[in-house]
């Protein structure tokens, strides 16, 4: 049995997040996406925590389900208690800014964590992703002081401003950030700005899990990155409620406990090139450099002679213990695996279905031209992940047309046109290059 999980969405109480992020909407979208397990998000926020207590009902140890106002309980998705906290502090005379994910095994434990953080001066009402003056070490002392079963994972590890390895406010190693507690940091989250292959180059991560979640700020962005868990059960016909699925299964998989019946199968990734800080550069000077170019040319802008904004790739080069040539083999089904040791689970690069539809039809994402076929495909084949990963291309063409089927096929094969982002400029990942687009438009004119 495989479960697709997104354990880092947000609620409507987190800053810069959509007011649509309610349990009702997140449940609906998780089902359309094909997510089996999602994070509650933001359990430290007092109003949202109240909502958690009223809207969720226990479905297993540390696992919950949504119960709507009429008392109807949704089978999917399952929920797990999660929060992201933002840490701003000084360590070794440098200002640090780190985002951290905490998973709690029950509502009661989550409540105790909230009390302890408040005692340590945290203002939990301010934001669903509360800003705390605690260091990484202080946070884990609080969390594990309440319950050692809680899992703590650095969020979006490579983001320049808030990633544990970030160039601006991060550290050079987990050891430096967490000290003696580093051995209990079992995973890092790739975030939108890195893919697993970039993380495979860091030797400190060899024995740790590399997980991917969406950091969604609106319900429809859930699942743009996700982690697929595999549950080994003797009888594959059993339903989820018959196997006693629990919080410990997920924790066992992430900790890579040998006796755990659950493992990480693979992850789903967003193209990190789309991130705003992939390459090094200056937006105003129109300077953009790959890591190889930066090695040769340095980090001073050739136009304005000031320091360039260093991108994520350059930072990976700085911390990497092995070269990229040794890693990343893609099979015909689009699964990228690490090949040689460290033997991390593989991953697939995807483009959200709404974006494939928008590009196929040459319209914006939030239009009826996109949403109508989106829902038709989801209804016909079960979920967005089913369409992106499993459904026969011919079947997709039958329901949504030739070009959409071709688009999904190209995404599966990785045949895309990619322009990496830099210095705050979003990168571009296109299914069809501009020339090809013109060609196919001409073809369609002839068709008429
Ligand atoms: Zn964050
Ligand atoms: Zn410049």
XYZ file of C-alpha atoms and ligand atoms in Angstrom:
450
model
C 0.000 0.000 0.000
C 1.348 3.414 -0.981
C 0.378 6.678 0.688
C 1.154 10.045 -0.858
C 1.817 12.597 1.880
C 2.117 16.361 2.098
C 3.106 17.203 5.648
C 3.846 20.880 5.124
C 0.835 22.886 4.010
C -0.420 25.952 5.904
C -3.688 27.211 7.365
C -5.505 30.482 6.748
C -3.808 31.865 9.872
C -0.295 31.809 8.426
C 1.032 35.044 6.983
C 0.677 35.486 3.207
C -1.581 32.449 3.030
C -4.991 32.108 1.377
C -8.170 32.507 3.428
C -9.320 29.355 1.591
C -7.057 27.149 3.728
C -9.743 25.528 5.874
C -10.195 21.868 6.793
C -13.157 21.668 4.426
C -11.177 22.990 1.439
C -7.952 21.170 2.264
C -9.884 17.905 2.462
C -11.554 18.556 -0.891
C -8.306 19.493 -2.636
C -6.341 16.621 -1.068
C -8.851 14.242 -2.641
C -8.635 15.893 -6.056
C -4.854 15.851 -5.871
C -4.701 12.238 -4.681
C -3.062 12.981 -1.318
C -3.675 10.328 1.333
C -2.019 12.045 4.266
C -1.622 15.770 4.963
C -0.395 17.924 7.803
C -2.867 19.874 9.906
C -0.375 22.759 9.657
C -0.018 25.564 12.177
C -1.054 23.666 15.320
C 0.534 26.376 17.468
C -2.024 28.980 16.399
C -4.717 29.283 19.122
C -7.672 29.779 16.737
C -6.519 27.071 14.342
C -5.806 24.716 17.252
C -9.393 25.208 18.361
C -10.441 24.303 14.832
C -8.222 21.202 14.947
C -9.956 20.060 18.131
C -13.429 20.673 16.710
C -12.939 19.489 13.117
C -10.721 16.441 13.484
C -11.601 13.071 14.872
C -9.172 10.313 15.783
C -8.634 7.651 13.110
C -5.687 5.803 14.632
C -2.813 6.610 16.980
C -1.802 10.153 16.125
C -3.828 10.027 12.907
C -6.981 12.062 12.335
C -9.813 12.593 9.883
C -11.936 15.596 9.004
C -15.489 15.652 10.324
C -17.695 18.303 8.709
C -20.380 20.399 10.405
C -23.018 17.753 9.732
C -20.840 15.102 11.358
C -19.852 13.369 8.121
C -16.318 11.934 8.341
C -14.145 11.926 5.200
C -12.184 8.715 4.619
C -9.329 10.601 2.939
C -7.063 12.332 3.602
C -5.666 11.314 6.959
C -4.197 14.141 9.023
C -1.102 14.347 11.197
C -0.330 17.230 13.584
C 2.282 19.531 12.075
C 3.596 23.054 12.457
C 6.298 25.220 10.936
C 8.040 27.680 13.258
C 10.273 30.576 12.231
C 13.402 31.124 14.305
C 15.284 34.393 14.406
C 18.303 34.411 16.703
C 22.028 35.053 16.921
C 24.591 32.276 17.122
C 28.386 32.756 16.949
C 27.867 36.465 16.254
C 25.779 35.863 13.154
C 22.091 36.530 12.692
C 20.247 33.292 11.876
C 16.838 32.719 10.368
C 15.631 29.153 10.218
C 12.269 27.503 9.547
C 11.625 24.190 11.271
C 8.852 21.587 10.982
C 7.595 19.741 14.046
C 5.297 16.702 13.893
C 3.471 15.783 17.105
C 1.972 12.375 17.972
C -1.308 13.671 19.429
C -3.487 16.710 20.068
C -2.578 16.502 23.781
C 1.169 16.624 23.047
C 0.649 19.480 20.587
C -1.201 21.392 23.297
C 1.677 20.893 25.750
C 4.197 22.091 23.171
C 2.087 25.208 22.653
C 2.059 25.855 26.411
C 5.834 25.414 26.697
C 6.597 27.702 23.751
C 4.322 30.330 25.292
C 6.171 29.996 28.627
C 9.398 30.667 26.722
C 7.980 33.941 25.434
C 6.576 32.847 22.084
C 3.610 34.844 20.789
C 1.602 32.123 19.079
C -1.312 34.374 18.151
C 0.837 36.518 15.847
C 1.066 34.069 12.942
C 0.240 30.477 11.988
C 3.976 30.151 11.373
C 5.024 31.868 14.619
C 8.213 33.868 14.780
C 10.277 32.783 17.783
C 13.507 34.049 19.311
C 14.501 30.457 20.128
C 17.566 28.829 18.573
C 17.327 25.428 16.863
C 18.727 23.797 20.000
C 16.288 25.603 22.283
C 13.337 24.520 20.150
C 14.278 20.827 20.224
C 14.879 21.002 23.975
C 11.324 22.300 24.401
C 9.740 19.855 21.949
C 11.602 16.751 23.126
C 11.179 17.916 26.718
C 7.441 17.448 26.134
C 7.703 14.230 24.119
C 10.651 12.465 22.510
C 8.435 10.938 19.831
C 8.020 14.320 18.136
C 9.867 14.632 14.860
C 11.816 17.795 14.058
C 12.858 18.508 10.456
C 14.557 21.618 9.037
C 12.142 23.076 6.446
C 13.123 23.940 2.832
C 16.785 23.371 3.687
C 18.333 25.500 0.933
C 16.218 28.672 0.894
C 18.754 31.534 1.197
C 16.839 33.331 3.966
C 15.200 30.633 6.072
C 16.892 27.357 5.160
C 19.205 25.487 7.523
C 21.887 25.494 4.765
C 20.817 28.910 3.426
C 23.468 31.360 2.413
C 21.977 34.328 4.326
C 20.844 33.036 7.700
C 21.775 29.376 7.792
C 24.545 27.078 8.946
C 27.206 24.993 7.233
C 25.981 21.785 8.841
C 23.221 20.283 10.980
C 25.914 19.715 13.590
C 26.594 23.457 13.773
C 22.887 24.275 14.083
C 21.725 21.553 16.470
C 24.933 20.625 18.297
C 24.594 17.406 20.285
C 20.987 17.052 19.105
C 21.970 16.758 15.430
C 21.973 12.970 15.697
C 18.217 13.140 16.326
C 17.549 15.190 13.215
C 16.545 12.358 10.902
C 15.576 14.270 7.778
C 15.633 17.530 5.866
C 12.928 18.907 3.613
C 14.085 19.727 0.053
C 11.692 22.658 -0.372
C 10.925 24.120 -3.779
C 14.502 25.382 -4.128
C 16.247 22.008 -4.208
C 15.743 18.500 -5.541
C 17.037 15.324 -3.849
C 20.058 15.021 -6.186
C 21.335 18.346 -4.863
C 20.983 16.994 -1.305
C 22.627 13.657 -2.178
C 25.860 15.605 -2.594
C 25.945 16.486 1.095
C 27.669 13.705 3.042
C 26.027 14.777 6.308
C 22.716 13.720 4.728
C 23.877 10.217 3.675
C 22.114 8.487 6.573
C 19.201 10.893 6.738
C 15.907 10.932 4.881
C 15.232 13.600 2.281
C 11.549 14.470 2.329
C 9.485 16.747 0.099
C 6.328 18.653 0.904
C 4.538 21.575 -0.708
C 4.724 24.493 1.767
C 1.383 25.355 0.123
C 0.014 28.837 0.755
C -3.285 27.919 -0.929
C -5.190 24.611 -1.063
C -4.625 24.034 -4.812
C -0.856 24.147 -4.299
C -0.866 21.190 -1.949
C 1.048 18.214 -3.301
C 3.244 20.190 -5.712
C 5.960 18.375 -3.748
C 5.156 15.225 -1.771
C 6.631 12.116 -0.192
C 5.335 8.658 -1.083
C 5.371 6.158 1.783
C 5.200 2.406 1.249
C 3.494 0.251 3.869
C 4.498 -3.386 3.867
C 1.435 -5.378 4.836
C 0.857 -9.068 4.222
C -2.643 -8.695 2.872
C -2.765 -5.891 0.312
C -6.567 -6.091 0.229
C -6.962 -4.756 3.766
C -8.435 -1.297 4.119
C -6.496 1.472 5.844
C -8.630 1.162 8.995
C -7.909 -2.552 9.268
C -4.126 -2.248 9.478
C -3.770 0.072 12.462
C -1.920 2.787 10.561
C -0.360 5.255 13.004
C 1.914 8.261 13.523
C 4.674 5.781 14.423
C 4.561 4.268 10.918
C 5.468 7.623 9.383
C 8.087 8.340 12.036
C 9.601 4.865 11.616
C 9.881 5.425 7.867
C 11.542 8.833 8.227
C 13.895 7.559 10.952
C 14.638 4.553 8.694
C 14.100 2.166 11.569
C 14.913 -1.329 10.266
C 11.915 -2.918 12.015
C 9.448 -0.322 10.693
C 6.827 -1.697 8.310
C 6.690 1.681 6.575
C 9.378 3.130 4.273
C 9.885 6.117 2.046
C 9.242 4.914 -1.501
C 10.137 8.067 -3.439
C 9.381 11.777 -3.593
C 7.632 14.108 -6.003
C 9.488 17.284 -6.885
C 8.873 20.675 -8.362
C 11.610 21.933 -10.713
C 13.993 23.869 -8.404
C 15.008 26.002 -11.391
C 11.632 27.747 -11.031
C 12.754 29.115 -7.663
C 13.775 32.749 -7.441
C 17.293 32.044 -6.189
C 18.527 29.054 -8.173
C 21.412 30.709 -9.989
C 23.689 33.520 -8.821
C 23.098 36.999 -10.253
C 21.814 40.559 -10.225
C 18.314 41.265 -11.386
C 18.867 44.938 -12.249
C 22.161 44.289 -14.033
C 20.655 41.310 -15.955
C 23.557 39.121 -14.822
C 22.866 35.404 -14.315
C 25.556 32.800 -13.643
C 25.501 29.002 -13.358
C 27.681 27.414 -10.616
C 30.356 26.620 -13.235
C 30.379 30.239 -14.420
C 30.480 31.491 -10.826
C 33.500 29.272 -10.159
C 35.310 30.971 -13.052
C 33.987 34.520 -12.715
C 33.503 34.885 -8.947
C 30.665 36.578 -7.097
C 31.290 40.247 -7.950
C 28.887 41.739 -10.482
C 30.665 42.602 -13.777
C 28.174 45.448 -14.329
C 27.812 47.256 -10.972
C 30.845 45.721 -9.195
C 28.848 44.921 -6.065
C 28.483 41.392 -4.628
C 26.027 39.207 -6.567
C 23.111 37.492 -4.835
C 24.437 33.976 -4.431
C 22.026 31.314 -5.637
C 21.150 27.938 -4.162
C 23.276 25.987 -6.660
C 26.383 27.888 -5.677
C 25.666 27.201 -2.032
C 25.285 23.469 -2.769
C 28.689 23.549 -4.505
C 30.170 25.169 -1.409
C 28.909 22.498 0.987
C 29.006 19.470 -1.336
C 31.175 16.514 -0.440
C 30.800 14.873 -3.847
C 30.332 15.973 -7.450
C 27.058 15.853 -9.357
C 28.472 13.510 -12.040
C 28.320 10.575 -9.642
C 24.589 10.977 -9.057
C 21.176 10.909 -10.643
C 20.168 8.237 -13.130
C 16.804 8.607 -14.800
C 14.892 5.534 -15.962
C 12.351 5.416 -18.795
C 9.510 5.997 -16.321
C 11.057 9.258 -15.143
C 12.291 7.974 -11.773
C 15.629 9.531 -10.848
C 17.666 7.317 -8.527
C 20.937 7.852 -6.760
C 22.648 4.919 -8.465
C 25.739 4.534 -6.325
C 25.724 4.885 -2.525
C 24.290 6.699 -0.645
C 21.226 4.720 -1.653
C 18.515 7.279 -1.129
C 14.975 6.697 -2.485
C 14.416 8.091 -5.970
C 12.196 10.924 -7.131
C 10.084 12.212 -10.015
C 9.969 15.766 -11.314
C 6.426 16.948 -12.012
C 4.574 20.005 -13.259
C 1.111 20.608 -11.718
C -1.736 19.528 -14.008
C -3.304 22.995 -14.030
C -0.031 24.389 -15.397
C 0.122 21.722 -18.108
C -3.471 22.555 -19.085
C -2.793 26.308 -19.024
C 0.202 25.954 -21.308
C -1.602 23.522 -23.599
C -4.405 26.008 -24.162
C -2.297 29.177 -23.921
C -4.389 30.636 -21.067
C -3.945 31.532 -17.368
C -4.049 28.853 -14.676
C -7.132 30.185 -12.896
C -9.513 30.106 -15.844
C -12.499 27.964 -16.712
C -10.582 26.765 -19.797
C -8.219 25.065 -17.342
C -10.517 24.153 -14.463
C -13.148 22.377 -16.558
C -10.791 19.820 -18.112
C -8.928 19.583 -14.763
C -12.061 18.353 -13.027
C -13.031 16.166 -15.978
C -9.648 14.405 -15.836
C -9.722 14.073 -12.051
C -13.232 12.646 -12.150
C -12.447 10.224 -14.940
C -9.140 8.883 -13.569
C -9.468 9.415 -9.802
C -6.954 12.142 -8.979
C -4.345 14.528 -10.333
C -1.464 12.222 -9.311
C -3.154 9.359 -11.127
C -3.294 11.490 -14.293
C 0.277 12.764 -13.949
C 1.873 9.446 -13.019
C -0.242 6.497 -14.127
C -2.977 7.104 -16.731
C -2.189 6.021 -20.317
C -1.376 9.031 -22.498
C -3.953 7.875 -25.071
C -6.618 7.959 -22.372
C -5.653 11.515 -21.383
C -5.848 12.547 -25.048
C -9.307 11.027 -25.313
C -10.631 13.089 -22.390
C -8.690 16.363 -22.688
C -7.335 16.456 -26.218
C -4.131 15.678 -28.103
C -2.034 18.553 -26.769
C -2.762 17.909 -23.076
C -1.822 14.242 -23.495
C 1.372 15.276 -25.241
C 2.090 17.742 -22.408
C 1.741 15.076 -19.694
C 3.961 12.774 -21.769
C 6.654 15.427 -22.018
C 6.556 16.056 -18.278
C 6.966 12.321 -17.622
C 9.965 12.197 -19.958
C 11.462 15.427 -18.624
C 11.427 17.009 -22.095
C 11.007 20.584 -20.919
C 12.515 23.990 -21.584
C 14.094 25.367 -18.413
C 15.335 28.868 -17.544
C 16.678 29.007 -13.974
C 15.585 31.822 -11.639
C 18.077 34.221 -9.988
C 18.184 37.206 -7.594
C 14.435 37.199 -6.951
C 13.422 36.560 -10.573
C 11.275 33.434 -10.901
C 12.669 30.793 -13.224
C 10.643 29.391 -16.109
C 9.809 25.791 -16.807
C 7.957 25.396 -20.086
C 6.671 22.270 -21.740
C 7.004 23.680 -25.201
C 9.780 26.050 -26.189
C 8.754 29.244 -27.981
C 9.683 27.967 -31.456
C 7.740 24.773 -30.995
C 4.778 26.792 -29.756
C 4.725 28.876 -32.969
C 5.004 25.729 -35.062
C 2.121 23.978 -33.400
C -0.054 27.086 -33.639
C 0.599 27.158 -37.387
C -0.297 23.503 -37.617
C -3.581 24.153 -35.924
C -4.309 26.951 -38.411
C -3.909 24.438 -41.221
C -6.203 22.089 -39.398
C -8.928 24.726 -39.640
Zn 9.010 28.188 5.708
Zn 25.120 44.265 -10.504
